[in-house]
Amino acid sequence: MKIGLVGFAGSGKTTVFNTMTGLHVPTSYGGEVRLGSVKVPDARIDTLSAIYAPKKTTYAEMSFCDIPGEHGARKTGLSTKGLQQIRDQEALCLVLRDFDNPAVEGAPDPAGDLKAFHAECMFADMEIVERRLDRLRKERKDAAEIAAFEKMMEVLEAERPLRSIPPEELDRSLMKGYGLLTDRALLVAVNRDESRAAEPLPAEMQARLKQLDAAGLALSAAVEAEIASLESADQEAFLADLGLSESALARFIRTAYGLLDLISFFTVGPKEVHAWTIRRGTRARQAAGSIHSDLERGFIRAEVIPYEVFMAHGSEHAVKEAGLLQVEGKDYVVADGDIMYVRFNV
Ligand SMILES: Nc1nc2c(ncn2[C@@H]2O[C@H](COP(=O)(O)OP(=O)(O)OP(=O)(O)O)[C@@H](O)[C@H]2O)c(=O)[nH]1
Ligand SMILES: [Mg+2]
């Protein structure tokens, strides 16, 4: 489950990647594809950890992939290699340059870059869909499959991304293995100059993102790098100075986590407060398996307290007294923020 940082040369991908992962990949110009693990900031874990004072606190993690831009390339025509690197990702985070980078030709043009990137992905998808459609028609294949690819073609010709097709209108199992880019979830990060870090996205950009079914936010990679280098007490003061309540990067990471359809459930105790990552829709027994296979195999039941309920009552004991402890079976669909205790027997 990884998310790719993509975008044109010199937009700040590696700066964002380094800040999130704590790695020190050289910035400025190209390099190789790098994979890094990122902690998902979660105020609920901070709070639970303050309450339980455990020996260990474990945040959820996700993987990001830093993909170098193609230097010297024009904005039309990503290379085959460049496209392949993007296809390997499950979701995409497009970093748009909105600061002056003396090493890159031209003034910043985030709206233009967004348009160019979408066009690239759309043309790449059209080529694939068209080829498949030709073949399906020639071989007089399954009518439902032909209809599905016709639907995709229609959407692409209208310059809309495939992700905009609702699940009930397209059987996505037919799309597996083609590496269609506009079906990937998309998060757009507009990388601002320091002086404009706290400005919201312009209305036109927001409207365009809505049309593209993409999430978006503004950040300044340079500011985020500075925040990350400070002690946590100084971080708050620095953020307050900028008029921010939390770093944009924290929001960015959480948004990316949600884009992959990931949620967290928690286990708590004096030894450890731990956030576990599952796909939305995962059932209790399988979720227990992410803790340990024994818990899945010998699953009896799960005792669940939603985070908000826990906070409203202040302790596990108070929740039980109030009769609000949920006792759930193996098919219970785990919700984001569930505090779970698994009873099992092997
Ligand atoms: N002023 C300013 N400079 C930035 C910001 N983010 C990145 N830069 C600078 O822009 C240059 C390119 O940054 P990188 O992070 O290497 O960009 P990249 O997107 O990884 O570039 P490629 O991998 O070569 O495509 C570096 O000199 C960064 O210091 C920012 O928010 N503000
Ligand atoms: Mg880079």
Short mmCIF file of C-alpha atoms and ligand atoms in Angstrom, two decimals:
data_model
loop_
_atom_site.label_atom_id
_atom_site.label_comp_id
_atom_site.label_asym_id
_atom_site.label_seq_id
_atom_site.Cartn_x
_atom_site.Cartn_y
_atom_site.Cartn_z
CA MET A 1 0.00 0.00 0.00
CA LYS A 2 2.08 2.87 -1.20
CA ILE A 3 1.47 6.33 -2.43
CA GLY A 4 3.66 7.97 -5.03
CA LEU A 5 4.92 11.54 -4.90
CA VAL A 6 4.75 12.61 -8.53
CA GLY A 7 5.06 15.84 -10.45
CA PHE A 8 7.24 17.85 -12.73
CA ALA A 9 10.93 18.47 -12.16
CA GLY A 10 11.91 20.55 -9.18
CA SER A 11 8.45 20.84 -7.61
CA GLY A 12 9.64 19.83 -4.14
CA LYS A 13 8.79 16.11 -4.00
CA THR A 14 12.06 15.05 -2.42
CA THR A 15 11.91 17.89 0.10
CA VAL A 16 8.45 16.69 1.18
CA PHE A 17 9.63 13.07 1.19
CA ASN A 18 12.67 13.81 3.36
CA THR A 19 10.62 15.81 5.83
CA MET A 20 8.06 13.02 6.21
CA THR A 21 10.47 10.11 6.42
CA GLY A 22 13.44 11.71 8.18
CA LEU A 23 15.62 10.42 5.34
CA HIS A 24 18.24 12.54 3.65
CA VAL A 25 17.81 11.91 -0.04
CA PRO A 26 19.68 14.59 -2.01
CA THR A 27 17.30 17.28 -3.28
CA SER A 28 17.57 19.23 -6.50
CA TYR A 29 17.33 17.18 -9.54
CA GLY A 30 16.28 13.80 -10.30
CA GLY A 31 17.85 10.76 -8.73
CA GLU A 32 16.20 7.42 -8.28
CA VAL A 33 12.83 6.21 -7.05
CA ARG A 34 12.97 5.90 -3.26
CA LEU A 35 10.63 4.20 -0.86
CA GLY A 36 10.19 5.43 2.69
CA SER A 37 8.02 4.73 5.68
CA VAL A 38 6.01 7.55 7.23
CA LYS A 39 4.34 7.80 10.64
CA VAL A 40 0.74 8.87 10.44
CA PRO A 41 0.19 11.69 12.94
CA ASP A 42 -2.90 11.05 15.04
CA ALA A 43 -3.99 13.27 17.95
CA ARG A 44 -6.06 10.37 19.32
CA ILE A 45 -2.91 8.32 19.81
CA ASP A 46 -1.24 11.29 21.52
CA THR A 47 -4.20 11.55 23.90
CA LEU A 48 -4.40 7.82 24.64
CA SER A 49 -0.69 7.73 25.20
CA ALA A 50 -0.95 10.62 27.69
CA ILE A 51 -3.71 8.73 29.55
CA TYR A 52 -2.05 5.30 29.69
CA ALA A 53 1.57 6.48 29.91
CA PRO A 54 2.63 3.23 28.19
CA LYS A 55 6.20 1.99 27.77
CA LYS A 56 5.74 2.23 24.02
CA THR A 57 3.58 4.24 21.65
CA THR A 58 3.19 3.09 18.06
CA TYR A 59 1.64 5.22 15.35
CA ALA A 60 0.19 3.88 12.13
CA GLU A 61 2.61 3.87 9.22
CA MET A 62 2.31 4.10 5.48
CA SER A 63 4.73 3.98 2.58
CA PHE A 64 5.56 6.83 0.28
CA CYS A 65 7.53 6.60 -2.91
CA ASP A 66 9.52 9.59 -4.15
CA ILE A 67 9.56 9.62 -7.93
CA PRO A 68 12.01 11.99 -9.61
CA GLY A 69 10.70 14.42 -12.19
CA GLU A 70 11.96 14.19 -15.73
CA HIS A 71 14.50 16.91 -16.21
CA GLY A 72 14.86 18.54 -19.56
CA ALA A 73 11.60 16.93 -20.65
CA ARG A 74 8.75 19.03 -21.99
CA LYS A 75 5.53 18.94 -20.04
CA THR A 76 3.84 16.93 -22.72
CA GLY A 77 4.99 13.40 -23.22
CA LEU A 78 6.08 11.65 -20.06
CA SER A 79 8.52 8.91 -21.02
CA THR A 80 7.53 5.25 -20.89
CA LYS A 81 9.81 4.83 -17.92
CA GLY A 82 8.25 7.83 -16.18
CA LEU A 83 4.76 6.48 -16.77
CA GLN A 84 5.72 3.04 -15.50
CA GLN A 85 7.07 4.50 -12.27
CA ILE A 86 3.73 6.22 -11.76
CA ARG A 87 1.75 3.08 -12.64
CA ASP A 88 3.45 1.17 -9.84
CA GLN A 89 1.73 3.37 -7.25
CA GLU A 90 -1.63 2.71 -5.63
CA ALA A 91 -2.51 6.33 -5.18
CA LEU A 92 -0.88 9.50 -6.40
CA CYS A 93 0.16 12.66 -4.70
CA LEU A 94 0.91 15.35 -7.22
CA VAL A 95 3.26 18.04 -5.95
CA LEU A 96 2.80 21.31 -7.87
CA ARG A 97 5.45 24.01 -7.82
CA ASP A 98 4.20 27.37 -6.63
CA PHE A 99 7.53 28.97 -5.70
CA ASP A 100 10.41 30.35 -7.74
CA ASN A 101 12.96 27.68 -8.41
CA PRO A 102 15.93 29.25 -10.18
CA ALA A 103 17.01 25.86 -11.50
CA VAL A 104 13.75 25.31 -13.35
CA GLU A 105 12.76 27.31 -16.38
CA GLY A 106 9.64 29.39 -16.19
CA ALA A 107 7.54 31.06 -13.54
CA PRO A 108 5.47 28.86 -11.23
CA ASP A 109 2.19 27.78 -12.83
CA PRO A 110 0.45 25.24 -10.57
CA ALA A 111 -2.84 25.37 -12.49
CA GLY A 112 -1.04 24.79 -15.79
CA ASP A 113 1.00 21.95 -14.32
CA LEU A 114 -2.12 20.29 -12.94
CA LYS A 115 -3.72 20.50 -16.36
CA ALA A 116 -0.64 19.10 -18.07
CA PHE A 117 -0.32 16.23 -15.62
CA HIS A 118 -3.97 15.27 -15.95
CA ALA A 119 -3.70 15.42 -19.74
CA GLU A 120 -0.68 13.11 -19.68
CA CYS A 121 -2.47 10.54 -17.54
CA MET A 122 -5.64 10.82 -19.59
CA PHE A 123 -3.87 10.24 -22.92
CA ALA A 124 -1.99 7.28 -21.49
CA ASP A 125 -5.29 5.77 -20.30
CA MET A 126 -7.04 6.45 -23.61
CA GLU A 127 -4.37 4.58 -25.48
CA ILE A 128 -4.85 1.54 -23.26
CA VAL A 129 -8.64 1.65 -23.27
CA GLU A 130 -8.77 2.12 -27.05
CA ARG A 131 -6.46 -0.79 -27.71
CA ARG A 132 -8.44 -3.05 -25.40
CA LEU A 133 -11.72 -1.96 -26.93
CA ASP A 134 -10.53 -2.71 -30.47
CA ARG A 135 -9.52 -6.14 -29.42
CA LEU A 136 -12.72 -6.87 -27.51
CA ARG A 137 -14.80 -5.86 -30.49
CA LYS A 138 -12.72 -7.87 -32.93
CA GLU A 139 -12.96 -10.97 -30.80
CA ARG A 140 -16.64 -10.29 -30.07
CA LYS A 141 -15.97 -10.69 -26.39
CA ASP A 142 -18.35 -10.35 -23.50
CA ALA A 143 -20.85 -7.53 -24.08
CA ALA A 144 -20.58 -6.35 -20.47
CA GLU A 145 -16.84 -5.93 -20.79
CA ILE A 146 -17.22 -4.04 -24.07
CA ALA A 147 -19.80 -1.77 -22.45
CA ALA A 148 -17.46 -1.13 -19.51
CA PHE A 149 -14.59 -0.08 -21.77
CA GLU A 150 -16.92 2.05 -23.88
CA LYS A 151 -18.02 3.79 -20.72
CA MET A 152 -14.37 4.43 -19.79
CA MET A 153 -13.65 5.83 -23.25
CA GLU A 154 -16.64 8.13 -23.03
CA VAL A 155 -15.48 9.52 -19.69
CA LEU A 156 -11.90 10.03 -20.90
CA GLU A 157 -13.09 11.75 -24.08
CA ALA A 158 -14.99 14.17 -21.87
CA GLU A 159 -11.59 14.85 -20.22
CA ARG A 160 -12.77 13.39 -16.96
CA PRO A 161 -10.75 10.94 -14.88
CA LEU A 162 -11.85 7.30 -14.58
CA ARG A 163 -11.97 7.69 -10.79
CA SER A 164 -15.03 9.89 -11.29
CA ILE A 165 -17.10 6.87 -12.36
CA PRO A 166 -19.09 5.69 -9.30
CA PRO A 167 -18.47 2.07 -8.22
CA GLU A 168 -22.00 0.99 -9.10
CA GLU A 169 -21.53 2.15 -12.70
CA LEU A 170 -18.31 0.29 -13.42
CA ASP A 171 -17.12 -3.19 -12.54
CA ARG A 172 -13.55 -2.34 -11.58
CA SER A 173 -12.47 -5.97 -11.56
CA LEU A 174 -12.43 -5.65 -15.36
CA MET A 175 -9.80 -2.91 -15.10
CA LYS A 176 -7.25 -4.86 -13.11
CA GLY A 177 -3.79 -5.15 -14.58
CA TYR A 178 -4.05 -2.33 -17.11
CA GLY A 179 -2.37 0.29 -14.95
CA LEU A 180 -4.97 2.94 -15.68
CA LEU A 181 -3.69 6.16 -14.15
CA THR A 182 -6.76 8.34 -13.88
CA ASP A 183 -8.48 5.69 -11.76
CA ARG A 184 -5.94 6.17 -8.99
CA ALA A 185 -6.93 8.34 -6.06
CA LEU A 186 -5.27 11.74 -6.40
CA LEU A 187 -4.08 14.20 -3.78
CA VAL A 188 -2.75 17.51 -5.02
CA ALA A 189 -0.27 19.43 -2.88
CA VAL A 190 0.45 22.98 -3.97
CA ASN A 191 3.98 23.67 -2.76
CA ARG A 192 4.15 27.34 -1.83
CA ASP A 193 6.80 29.85 -1.22
CA GLU A 194 7.39 30.39 2.54
CA SER A 195 5.73 33.79 2.53
CA ARG A 196 2.42 32.35 1.34
CA ALA A 197 2.39 29.11 3.33
CA ALA A 198 -0.88 29.78 5.15
CA GLU A 199 -2.89 31.09 2.18
CA PRO A 200 -5.81 28.86 1.18
CA LEU A 201 -6.02 27.41 -2.32
CA PRO A 202 -7.53 29.82 -4.86
CA ALA A 203 -11.18 29.20 -5.73
CA GLU A 204 -10.42 28.21 -9.36
CA MET A 205 -7.97 25.59 -8.17
CA GLN A 206 -10.52 24.21 -5.74
CA ALA A 207 -13.16 24.05 -8.46
CA ARG A 208 -10.77 22.28 -10.80
CA LEU A 209 -9.85 19.74 -8.11
CA LYS A 210 -13.51 19.04 -7.57
CA GLN A 211 -13.99 18.36 -11.28
CA LEU A 212 -11.04 16.00 -11.14
CA ASP A 213 -12.35 14.25 -8.03
CA ALA A 214 -9.09 15.02 -6.31
CA ALA A 215 -8.26 16.13 -2.79
CA GLY A 216 -6.03 19.17 -2.42
CA LEU A 217 -4.15 21.33 0.02
CA ALA A 218 -1.43 23.95 0.16
CA LEU A 219 1.83 23.62 2.02
CA SER A 220 5.32 24.98 1.96
CA ALA A 221 7.86 22.19 1.90
CA ALA A 222 10.52 24.60 3.14
CA VAL A 223 8.39 25.60 6.15
CA GLU A 224 7.52 21.97 6.88
CA ALA A 225 11.19 21.02 6.82
CA GLU A 226 11.89 23.79 9.31
CA ILE A 227 9.05 22.70 11.61
CA ALA A 228 10.28 19.12 11.57
CA SER A 229 13.74 20.21 12.65
CA LEU A 230 12.41 21.88 15.82
CA GLU A 231 11.76 20.39 19.26
CA SER A 232 8.06 19.68 19.74
CA ALA A 233 7.48 22.58 22.20
CA ASP A 234 9.05 25.01 19.71
CA GLN A 235 7.00 23.51 16.88
CA GLU A 236 3.76 24.70 18.46
CA ALA A 237 5.06 28.22 18.96
CA PHE A 238 6.32 28.31 15.38
CA LEU A 239 2.97 27.11 14.02
CA ALA A 240 1.06 29.63 16.14
CA ASP A 241 3.31 32.34 14.72
CA LEU A 242 2.24 31.34 11.22
CA GLY A 243 -1.40 31.25 12.29
CA LEU A 244 -1.63 27.47 11.96
CA SER A 245 -2.96 24.91 14.41
CA GLU A 246 -1.03 21.99 13.00
CA SER A 247 1.53 21.40 10.31
CA ALA A 248 0.15 21.07 6.79
CA LEU A 249 2.26 17.97 6.39
CA ALA A 250 0.37 16.20 9.19
CA ARG A 251 -2.88 16.90 7.37
CA PHE A 252 -1.30 15.87 4.10
CA ILE A 253 -0.20 12.49 5.47
CA ARG A 254 -3.59 11.81 7.04
CA THR A 255 -5.35 12.72 3.79
CA ALA A 256 -3.10 10.35 1.88
CA TYR A 257 -3.85 7.60 4.40
CA GLY A 258 -7.58 8.14 3.84
CA LEU A 259 -7.10 8.12 0.07
CA LEU A 260 -5.80 4.58 0.28
CA ASP A 261 -9.00 3.76 2.15
CA LEU A 262 -7.03 3.02 5.29
CA ILE A 263 -8.33 3.47 8.82
CA SER A 264 -6.85 2.84 12.27
CA PHE A 265 -8.06 0.91 15.25
CA PHE A 266 -6.26 1.04 18.57
CA THR A 267 -5.09 -1.30 21.29
CA VAL A 268 -4.30 0.31 24.63
CA GLY A 269 -2.68 -0.66 27.90
CA PRO A 270 0.21 0.14 30.21
CA LYS A 271 2.66 -1.71 27.93
CA GLU A 272 1.68 -0.15 24.66
CA VAL A 273 -0.70 2.18 22.90
CA HIS A 274 -0.76 1.04 19.30
CA ALA A 275 -2.52 2.18 16.12
CA TRP A 276 -3.19 -0.66 13.67
CA THR A 277 -3.88 -0.10 10.00
CA ILE A 278 -6.69 -1.84 8.14
CA ARG A 279 -8.70 -1.24 5.00
CA ARG A 280 -12.07 0.37 5.58
CA GLY A 281 -14.68 -2.42 5.72
CA THR A 282 -12.42 -4.99 7.40
CA ARG A 283 -14.21 -7.31 9.82
CA ALA A 284 -13.20 -7.91 13.43
CA ARG A 285 -11.67 -11.33 13.01
CA GLN A 286 -9.46 -10.29 10.11
CA ALA A 287 -8.55 -7.05 11.87
CA ALA A 288 -7.44 -9.11 14.88
CA GLY A 289 -5.12 -10.94 12.49
CA SER A 290 -3.23 -7.72 11.82
CA ILE A 291 -2.18 -7.82 15.50
CA HIS A 292 -1.23 -11.49 15.49
CA SER A 293 -2.30 -14.54 13.48
CA ASP A 294 -3.21 -16.35 16.76
CA LEU A 295 -5.82 -13.71 17.45
CA GLU A 296 -7.42 -14.37 14.08
CA ARG A 297 -7.23 -18.15 14.37
CA GLY A 298 -8.54 -18.33 17.93
CA PHE A 299 -10.86 -15.32 17.72
CA ILE A 300 -13.73 -15.47 20.21
CA ARG A 301 -15.00 -11.91 20.36
CA ALA A 302 -13.89 -8.31 20.33
CA GLU A 303 -14.62 -5.80 23.06
CA VAL A 304 -14.89 -2.43 21.42
CA ILE A 305 -15.02 1.14 22.68
CA PRO A 306 -15.21 3.84 20.03
CA TYR A 307 -12.63 6.55 20.74
CA GLU A 308 -15.27 9.27 21.25
CA VAL A 309 -17.15 7.12 23.77
CA PHE A 310 -13.92 6.48 25.64
CA MET A 311 -13.14 10.20 25.76
CA ALA A 312 -16.67 11.09 26.86
CA HIS A 313 -16.34 8.78 29.89
CA GLY A 314 -12.64 9.10 30.59
CA SER A 315 -11.74 5.47 31.26
CA GLU A 316 -12.48 1.87 30.27
CA HIS A 317 -13.99 1.34 33.69
CA ALA A 318 -16.41 4.26 33.34
CA VAL A 319 -17.46 3.04 29.89
CA LYS A 320 -18.24 -0.41 31.29
CA GLU A 321 -20.16 1.10 34.24
CA ALA A 322 -22.24 3.05 31.75
CA GLY A 323 -23.00 -0.23 29.94
CA LEU A 324 -21.42 1.04 26.74
CA LEU A 325 -18.80 -1.63 26.13
CA GLN A 326 -19.61 -3.18 22.74
CA VAL A 327 -19.19 -6.94 22.57
CA GLU A 328 -18.78 -7.82 18.90
CA GLY A 329 -18.50 -11.03 16.90
CA LYS A 330 -16.15 -11.92 14.05
CA ASP A 331 -18.23 -10.18 11.38
CA TYR A 332 -18.35 -6.80 13.05
CA VAL A 333 -17.05 -4.13 10.65
CA VAL A 334 -14.32 -2.30 12.52
CA ALA A 335 -14.67 1.49 12.52
CA ASP A 336 -11.95 4.13 12.46
CA GLY A 337 -10.95 4.94 16.04
CA ASP A 338 -12.28 1.76 17.64
CA ILE A 339 -10.36 0.80 20.75
CA MET A 340 -10.37 -2.97 20.63
CA TYR A 341 -9.58 -5.79 22.99
CA VAL A 342 -9.62 -9.23 21.35
CA ARG A 343 -10.62 -12.31 23.34
CA PHE A 344 -9.13 -15.42 21.79
CA ASN A 345 -8.23 -18.99 22.54
CA VAL A 346 -5.70 -21.14 20.67
N1 LIG B 1 11.60 28.42 -1.58
C1 LIG B 1 11.24 27.15 -1.58
N2 LIG B 1 12.06 26.25 -2.15
C2 LIG B 1 11.68 24.96 -2.14
C3 LIG B 1 10.46 24.53 -1.55
N3 LIG B 1 10.37 23.19 -1.71
C4 LIG B 1 11.47 22.81 -2.39
N4 LIG B 1 12.28 23.88 -2.66
C5 LIG B 1 13.56 23.86 -3.37
O1 LIG B 1 13.37 23.45 -4.70
C6 LIG B 1 14.47 22.65 -5.15
C7 LIG B 1 13.98 21.31 -5.69
O2 LIG B 1 13.42 20.58 -4.61
P1 LIG B 1 13.30 18.98 -4.65
O3 LIG B 1 12.63 18.57 -3.39
O4 LIG B 1 14.60 18.37 -5.00
O5 LIG B 1 12.30 18.84 -5.88
P2 LIG B 1 11.86 17.49 -6.60
O6 LIG B 1 10.44 17.66 -6.97
O7 LIG B 1 12.22 16.32 -5.78
O8 LIG B 1 12.75 17.56 -7.89
P3 LIG B 1 13.05 16.33 -8.91
O9 LIG B 1 13.11 15.08 -8.14
O10 LIG B 1 14.35 16.70 -9.48
O11 LIG B 1 11.95 16.38 -9.89
C8 LIG B 1 15.39 22.49 -3.96
O12 LIG B 1 16.42 23.42 -4.10
C9 LIG B 1 14.50 22.83 -2.78
O13 LIG B 1 15.24 23.37 -1.71
C10 LIG B 1 9.63 25.52 -0.92
O14 LIG B 1 8.57 25.25 -0.35
N5 LIG B 1 10.07 26.80 -0.98
MG MG B 2 13.37 14.63 -6.24
#
